PDB file of C-alpha atoms in Angstrom:
ATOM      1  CA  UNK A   1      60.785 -71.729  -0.588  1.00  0.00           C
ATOM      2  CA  UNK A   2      63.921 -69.845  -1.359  1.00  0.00           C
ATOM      3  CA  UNK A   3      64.116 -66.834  -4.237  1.00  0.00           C
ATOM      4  CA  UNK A   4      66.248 -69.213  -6.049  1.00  0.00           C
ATOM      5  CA  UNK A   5      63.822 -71.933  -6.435  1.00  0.00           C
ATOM      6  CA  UNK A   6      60.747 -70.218  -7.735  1.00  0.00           C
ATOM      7  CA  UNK A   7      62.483 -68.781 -10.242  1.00  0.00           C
ATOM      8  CA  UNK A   8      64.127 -71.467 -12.337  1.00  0.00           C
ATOM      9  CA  UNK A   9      63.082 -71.899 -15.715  1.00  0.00           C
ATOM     10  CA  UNK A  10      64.358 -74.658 -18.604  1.00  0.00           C
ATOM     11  CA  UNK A  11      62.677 -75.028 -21.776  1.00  0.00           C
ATOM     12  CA  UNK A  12      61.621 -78.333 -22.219  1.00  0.00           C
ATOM     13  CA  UNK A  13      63.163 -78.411 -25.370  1.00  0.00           C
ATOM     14  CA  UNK A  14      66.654 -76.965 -24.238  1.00  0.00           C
ATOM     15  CA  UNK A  15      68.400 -80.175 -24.196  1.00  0.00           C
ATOM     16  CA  UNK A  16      66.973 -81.136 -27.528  1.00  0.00           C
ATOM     17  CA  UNK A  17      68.212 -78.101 -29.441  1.00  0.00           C
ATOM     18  CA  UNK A  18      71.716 -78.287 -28.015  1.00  0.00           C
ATOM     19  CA  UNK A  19      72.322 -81.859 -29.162  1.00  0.00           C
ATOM     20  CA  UNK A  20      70.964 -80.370 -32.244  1.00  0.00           C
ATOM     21  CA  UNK A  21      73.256 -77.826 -32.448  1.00  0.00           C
ATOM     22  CA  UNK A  22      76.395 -79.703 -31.050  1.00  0.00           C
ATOM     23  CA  UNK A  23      76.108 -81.694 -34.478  1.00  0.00           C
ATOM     24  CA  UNK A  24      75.033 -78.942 -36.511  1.00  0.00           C
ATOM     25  CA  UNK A  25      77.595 -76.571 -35.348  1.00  0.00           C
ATOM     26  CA  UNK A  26      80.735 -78.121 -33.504  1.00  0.00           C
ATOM     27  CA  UNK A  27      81.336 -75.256 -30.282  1.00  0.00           C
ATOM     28  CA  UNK A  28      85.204 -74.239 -32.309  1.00  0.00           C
ATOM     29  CA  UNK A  29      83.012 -72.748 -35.017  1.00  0.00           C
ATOM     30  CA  UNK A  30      81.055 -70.544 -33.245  1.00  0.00           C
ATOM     31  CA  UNK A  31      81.425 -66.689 -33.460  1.00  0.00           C
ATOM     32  CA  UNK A  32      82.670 -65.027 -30.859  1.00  0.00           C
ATOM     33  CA  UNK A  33      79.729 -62.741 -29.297  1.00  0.00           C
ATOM     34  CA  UNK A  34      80.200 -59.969 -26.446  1.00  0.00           C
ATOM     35  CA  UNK A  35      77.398 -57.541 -24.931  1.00  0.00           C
ATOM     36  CA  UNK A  36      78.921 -54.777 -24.153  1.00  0.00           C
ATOM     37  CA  UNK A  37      76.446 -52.766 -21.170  1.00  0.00           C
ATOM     38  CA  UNK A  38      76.805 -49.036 -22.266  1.00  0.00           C
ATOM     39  CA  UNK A  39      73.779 -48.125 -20.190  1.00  0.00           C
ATOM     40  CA  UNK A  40      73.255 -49.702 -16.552  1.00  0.00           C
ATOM     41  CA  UNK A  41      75.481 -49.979 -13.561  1.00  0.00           C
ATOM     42  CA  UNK A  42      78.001 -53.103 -13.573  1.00  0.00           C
ATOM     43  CA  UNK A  43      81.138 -54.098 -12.321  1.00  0.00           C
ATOM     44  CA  UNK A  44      82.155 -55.615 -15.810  1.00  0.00           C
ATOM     45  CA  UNK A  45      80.868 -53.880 -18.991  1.00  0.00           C
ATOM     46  CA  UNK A  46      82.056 -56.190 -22.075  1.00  0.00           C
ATOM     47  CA  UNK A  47      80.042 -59.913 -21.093  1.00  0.00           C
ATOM     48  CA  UNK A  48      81.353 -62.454 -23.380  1.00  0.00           C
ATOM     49  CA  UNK A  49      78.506 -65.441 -24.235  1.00  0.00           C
ATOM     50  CA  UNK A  50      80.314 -68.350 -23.090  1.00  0.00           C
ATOM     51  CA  UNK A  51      77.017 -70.865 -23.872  1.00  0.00           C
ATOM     52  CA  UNK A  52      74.620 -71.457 -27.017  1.00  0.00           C
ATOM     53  CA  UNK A  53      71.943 -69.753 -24.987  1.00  0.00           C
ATOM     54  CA  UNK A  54      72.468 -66.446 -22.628  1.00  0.00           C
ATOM     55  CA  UNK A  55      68.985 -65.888 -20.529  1.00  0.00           C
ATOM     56  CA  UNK A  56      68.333 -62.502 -19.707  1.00  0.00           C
ATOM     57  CA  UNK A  57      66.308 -61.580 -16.572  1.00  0.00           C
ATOM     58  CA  UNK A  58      65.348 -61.595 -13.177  1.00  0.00           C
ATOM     59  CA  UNK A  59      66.637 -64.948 -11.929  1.00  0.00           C
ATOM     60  CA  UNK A  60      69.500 -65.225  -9.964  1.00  0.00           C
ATOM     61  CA  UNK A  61      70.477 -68.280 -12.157  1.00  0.00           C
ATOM     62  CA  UNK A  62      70.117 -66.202 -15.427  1.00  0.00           C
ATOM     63  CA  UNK A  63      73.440 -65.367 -17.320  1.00  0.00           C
ATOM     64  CA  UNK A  64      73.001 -61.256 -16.951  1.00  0.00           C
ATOM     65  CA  UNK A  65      70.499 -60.776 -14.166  1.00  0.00           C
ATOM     66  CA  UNK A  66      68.697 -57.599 -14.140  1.00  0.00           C
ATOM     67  CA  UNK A  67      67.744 -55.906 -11.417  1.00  0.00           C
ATOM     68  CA  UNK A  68      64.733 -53.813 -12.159  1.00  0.00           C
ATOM     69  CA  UNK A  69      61.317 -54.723 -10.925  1.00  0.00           C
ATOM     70  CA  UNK A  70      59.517 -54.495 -14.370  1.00  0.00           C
ATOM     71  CA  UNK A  71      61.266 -57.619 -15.595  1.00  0.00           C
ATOM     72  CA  UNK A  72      59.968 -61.262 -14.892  1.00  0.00           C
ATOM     73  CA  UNK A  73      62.545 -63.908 -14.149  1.00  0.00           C
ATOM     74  CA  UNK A  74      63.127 -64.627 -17.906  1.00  0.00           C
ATOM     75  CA  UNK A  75      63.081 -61.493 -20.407  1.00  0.00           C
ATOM     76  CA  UNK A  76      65.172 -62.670 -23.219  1.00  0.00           C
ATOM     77  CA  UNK A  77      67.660 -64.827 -24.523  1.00  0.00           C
ATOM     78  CA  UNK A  78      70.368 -64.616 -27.161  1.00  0.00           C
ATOM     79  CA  UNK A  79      70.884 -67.737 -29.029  1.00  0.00           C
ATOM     80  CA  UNK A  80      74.578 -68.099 -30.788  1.00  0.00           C
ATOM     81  CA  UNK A  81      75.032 -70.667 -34.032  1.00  0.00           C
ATOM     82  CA  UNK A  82      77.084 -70.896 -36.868  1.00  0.00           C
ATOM     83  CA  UNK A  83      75.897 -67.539 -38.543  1.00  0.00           C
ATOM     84  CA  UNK A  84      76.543 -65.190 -35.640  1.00  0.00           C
ATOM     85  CA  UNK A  85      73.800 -64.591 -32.696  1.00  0.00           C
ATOM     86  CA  UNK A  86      69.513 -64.069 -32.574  1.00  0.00           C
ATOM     87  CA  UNK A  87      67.957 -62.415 -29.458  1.00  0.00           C
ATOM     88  CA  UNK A  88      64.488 -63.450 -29.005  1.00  0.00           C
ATOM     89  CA  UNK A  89      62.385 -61.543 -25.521  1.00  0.00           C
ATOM     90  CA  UNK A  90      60.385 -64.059 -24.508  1.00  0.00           C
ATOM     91  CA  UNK A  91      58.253 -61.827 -22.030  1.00  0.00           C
ATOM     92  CA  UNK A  92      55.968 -58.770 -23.845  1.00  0.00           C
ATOM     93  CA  UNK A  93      57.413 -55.984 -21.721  1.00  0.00           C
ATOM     94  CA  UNK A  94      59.188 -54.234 -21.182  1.00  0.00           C
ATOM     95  CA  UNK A  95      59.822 -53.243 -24.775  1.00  0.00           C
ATOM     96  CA  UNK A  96      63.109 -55.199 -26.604  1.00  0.00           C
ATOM     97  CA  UNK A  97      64.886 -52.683 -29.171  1.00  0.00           C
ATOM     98  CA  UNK A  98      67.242 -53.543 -31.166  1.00  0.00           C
ATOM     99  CA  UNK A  99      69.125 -50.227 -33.196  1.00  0.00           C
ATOM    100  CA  UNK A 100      65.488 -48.574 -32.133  1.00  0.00           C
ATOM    101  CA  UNK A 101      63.328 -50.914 -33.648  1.00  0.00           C
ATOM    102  CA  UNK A 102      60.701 -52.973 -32.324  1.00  0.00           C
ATOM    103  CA  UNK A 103      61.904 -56.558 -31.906  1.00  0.00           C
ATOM    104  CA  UNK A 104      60.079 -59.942 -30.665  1.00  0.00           C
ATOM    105  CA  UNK A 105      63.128 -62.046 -32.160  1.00  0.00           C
ATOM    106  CA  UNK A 106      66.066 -61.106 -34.681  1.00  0.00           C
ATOM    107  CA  UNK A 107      69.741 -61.541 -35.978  1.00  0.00           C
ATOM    108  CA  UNK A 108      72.321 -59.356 -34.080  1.00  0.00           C
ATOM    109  CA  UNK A 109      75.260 -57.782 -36.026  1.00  0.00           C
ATOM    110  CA  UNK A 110      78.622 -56.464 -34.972  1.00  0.00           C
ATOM    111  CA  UNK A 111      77.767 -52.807 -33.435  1.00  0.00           C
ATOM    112  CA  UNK A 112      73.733 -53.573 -33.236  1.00  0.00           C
ATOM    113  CA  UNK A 113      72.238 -51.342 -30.128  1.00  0.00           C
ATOM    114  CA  UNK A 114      69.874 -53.405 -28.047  1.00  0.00           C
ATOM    115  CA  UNK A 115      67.518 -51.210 -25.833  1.00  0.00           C
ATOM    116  CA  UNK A 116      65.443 -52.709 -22.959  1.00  0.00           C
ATOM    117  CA  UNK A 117      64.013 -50.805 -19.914  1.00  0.00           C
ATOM    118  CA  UNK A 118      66.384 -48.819 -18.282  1.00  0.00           C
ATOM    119  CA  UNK A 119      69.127 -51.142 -19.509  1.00  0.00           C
ATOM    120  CA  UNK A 120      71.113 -50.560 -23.344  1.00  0.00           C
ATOM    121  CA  UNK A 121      73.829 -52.992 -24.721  1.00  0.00           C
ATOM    122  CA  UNK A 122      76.260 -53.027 -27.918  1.00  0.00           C
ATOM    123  CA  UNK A 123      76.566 -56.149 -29.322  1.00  0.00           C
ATOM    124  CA  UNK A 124      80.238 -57.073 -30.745  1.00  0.00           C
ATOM    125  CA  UNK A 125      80.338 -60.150 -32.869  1.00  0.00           C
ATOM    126  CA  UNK A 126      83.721 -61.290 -34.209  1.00  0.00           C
ATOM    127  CA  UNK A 127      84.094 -64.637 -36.635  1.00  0.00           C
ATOM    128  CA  UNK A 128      84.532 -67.850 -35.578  1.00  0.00           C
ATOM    129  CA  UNK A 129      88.191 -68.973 -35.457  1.00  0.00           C
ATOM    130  CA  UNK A 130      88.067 -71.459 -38.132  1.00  0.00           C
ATOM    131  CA  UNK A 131      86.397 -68.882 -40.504  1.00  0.00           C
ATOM    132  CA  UNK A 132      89.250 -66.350 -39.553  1.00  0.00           C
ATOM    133  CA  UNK A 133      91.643 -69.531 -40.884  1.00  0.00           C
ATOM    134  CA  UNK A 134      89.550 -69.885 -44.353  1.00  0.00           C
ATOM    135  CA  UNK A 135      89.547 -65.988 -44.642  1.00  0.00           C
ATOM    136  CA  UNK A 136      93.630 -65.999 -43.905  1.00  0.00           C
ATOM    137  CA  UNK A 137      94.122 -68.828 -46.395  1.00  0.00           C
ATOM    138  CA  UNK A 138      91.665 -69.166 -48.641  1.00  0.00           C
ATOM    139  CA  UNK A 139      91.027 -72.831 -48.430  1.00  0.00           C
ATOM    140  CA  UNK A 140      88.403 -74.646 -46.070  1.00  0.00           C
ATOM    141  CA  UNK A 141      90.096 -77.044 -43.518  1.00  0.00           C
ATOM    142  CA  UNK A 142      89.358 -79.577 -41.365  1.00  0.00           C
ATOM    143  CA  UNK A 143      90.409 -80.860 -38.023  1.00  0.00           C
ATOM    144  CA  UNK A 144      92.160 -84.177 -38.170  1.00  0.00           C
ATOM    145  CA  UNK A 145      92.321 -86.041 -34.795  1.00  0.00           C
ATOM    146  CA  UNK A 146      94.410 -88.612 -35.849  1.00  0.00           C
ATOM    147  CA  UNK A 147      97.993 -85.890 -35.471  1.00  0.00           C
ATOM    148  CA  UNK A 148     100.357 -87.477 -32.978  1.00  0.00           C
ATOM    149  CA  UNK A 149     103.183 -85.621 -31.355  1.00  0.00           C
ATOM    150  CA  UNK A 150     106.492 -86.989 -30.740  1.00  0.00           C
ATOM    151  CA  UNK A 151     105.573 -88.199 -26.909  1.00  0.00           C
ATOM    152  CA  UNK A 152     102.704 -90.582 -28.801  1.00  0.00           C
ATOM    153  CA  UNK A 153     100.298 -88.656 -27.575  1.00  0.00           C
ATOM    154  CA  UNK A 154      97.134 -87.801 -29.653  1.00  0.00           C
ATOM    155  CA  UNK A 155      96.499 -84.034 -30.402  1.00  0.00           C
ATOM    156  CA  UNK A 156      94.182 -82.649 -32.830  1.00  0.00           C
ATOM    157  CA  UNK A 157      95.614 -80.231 -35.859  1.00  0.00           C
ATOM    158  CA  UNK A 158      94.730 -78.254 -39.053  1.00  0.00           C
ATOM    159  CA  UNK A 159      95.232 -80.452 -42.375  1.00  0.00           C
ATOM    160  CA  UNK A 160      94.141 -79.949 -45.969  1.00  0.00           C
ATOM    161  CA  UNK A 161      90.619 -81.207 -46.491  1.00  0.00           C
ATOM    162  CA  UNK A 162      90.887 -84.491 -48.689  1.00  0.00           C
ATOM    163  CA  UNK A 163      89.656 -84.524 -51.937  1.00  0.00           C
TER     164      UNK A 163
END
């Protein structure tokens, strides 16, 4: 059996709560979140969280694999939505952190110091585009698919919500 193998891991509901989410929260709405590794040796620092979910661990197939003994092949993951980003540690040690508190699951804000092990990240959390619009403008808009361009083909753009 190779390394690879015996460490996979899927939550059975996984699929489940991203077709949740998908219609709950279309992906152009989500916050942008970064971990920024400020303790731990890497050959990138700032790890944008491309996915929903970012597992933490072990496992080779984990999105930020860590490489000290004392963690099992799934430690943590951070979970992004509409509201910004939750880290939950699945695994009871080592000891999560987050700005040097005890954690088992909680909301992670811009600047928020997460402490694991031998390992410490800053969190960076900026708004989701289309909140950046409704800040810029002050209204709420929505995407309207039906937008053509001049070569007749279909694009989507920003229009006034209807009323």
């Amino acid at each position: 059996m190779n390394r690879d193998s015996r460490f996979s891991w899927t939550h059975p509901l996984d699929a489940w709560l991203r077709r949740r989410d998908a219609r709950l929260c279309p992906p152009w709405q989500l916050p942008r979140v970064e971990l920024e590794i400020t303790r731990g040796r890497t050959r990138q620092a700032l790890r944008p969280l491309e996915s929903r979910a970012y597992l933490i661990g072990a496992a080779n197939d984990c999105d930020l694999v860590l490489s000290d003994p004392q963690f099992p092949a799934v430690f943590a993951y951070v979970m992004r939505d509409a509201h910004g980003a939750r880290i939950r540690a699945i695994a009871e040690s080592p000891v999560l952190t987050v700005n040097n508190q005890w954690v088992e699951e909680t909301r992670l804000e811009d600047g928020d110091l997460v402490r694991t092990g031998p390992y410490e990240f800053r969190v960076h959390v900026s708004p989701a585009p289309l909140d950046s619009l409704v800040a810029r403008t002050g209204r709420r808009h929505r995407i309207d698919p039906a937008v053509t361009t001049n070569a007749g083909t279909r694009t989507a753009a920003f229009a006034a919500p209807k009323k």
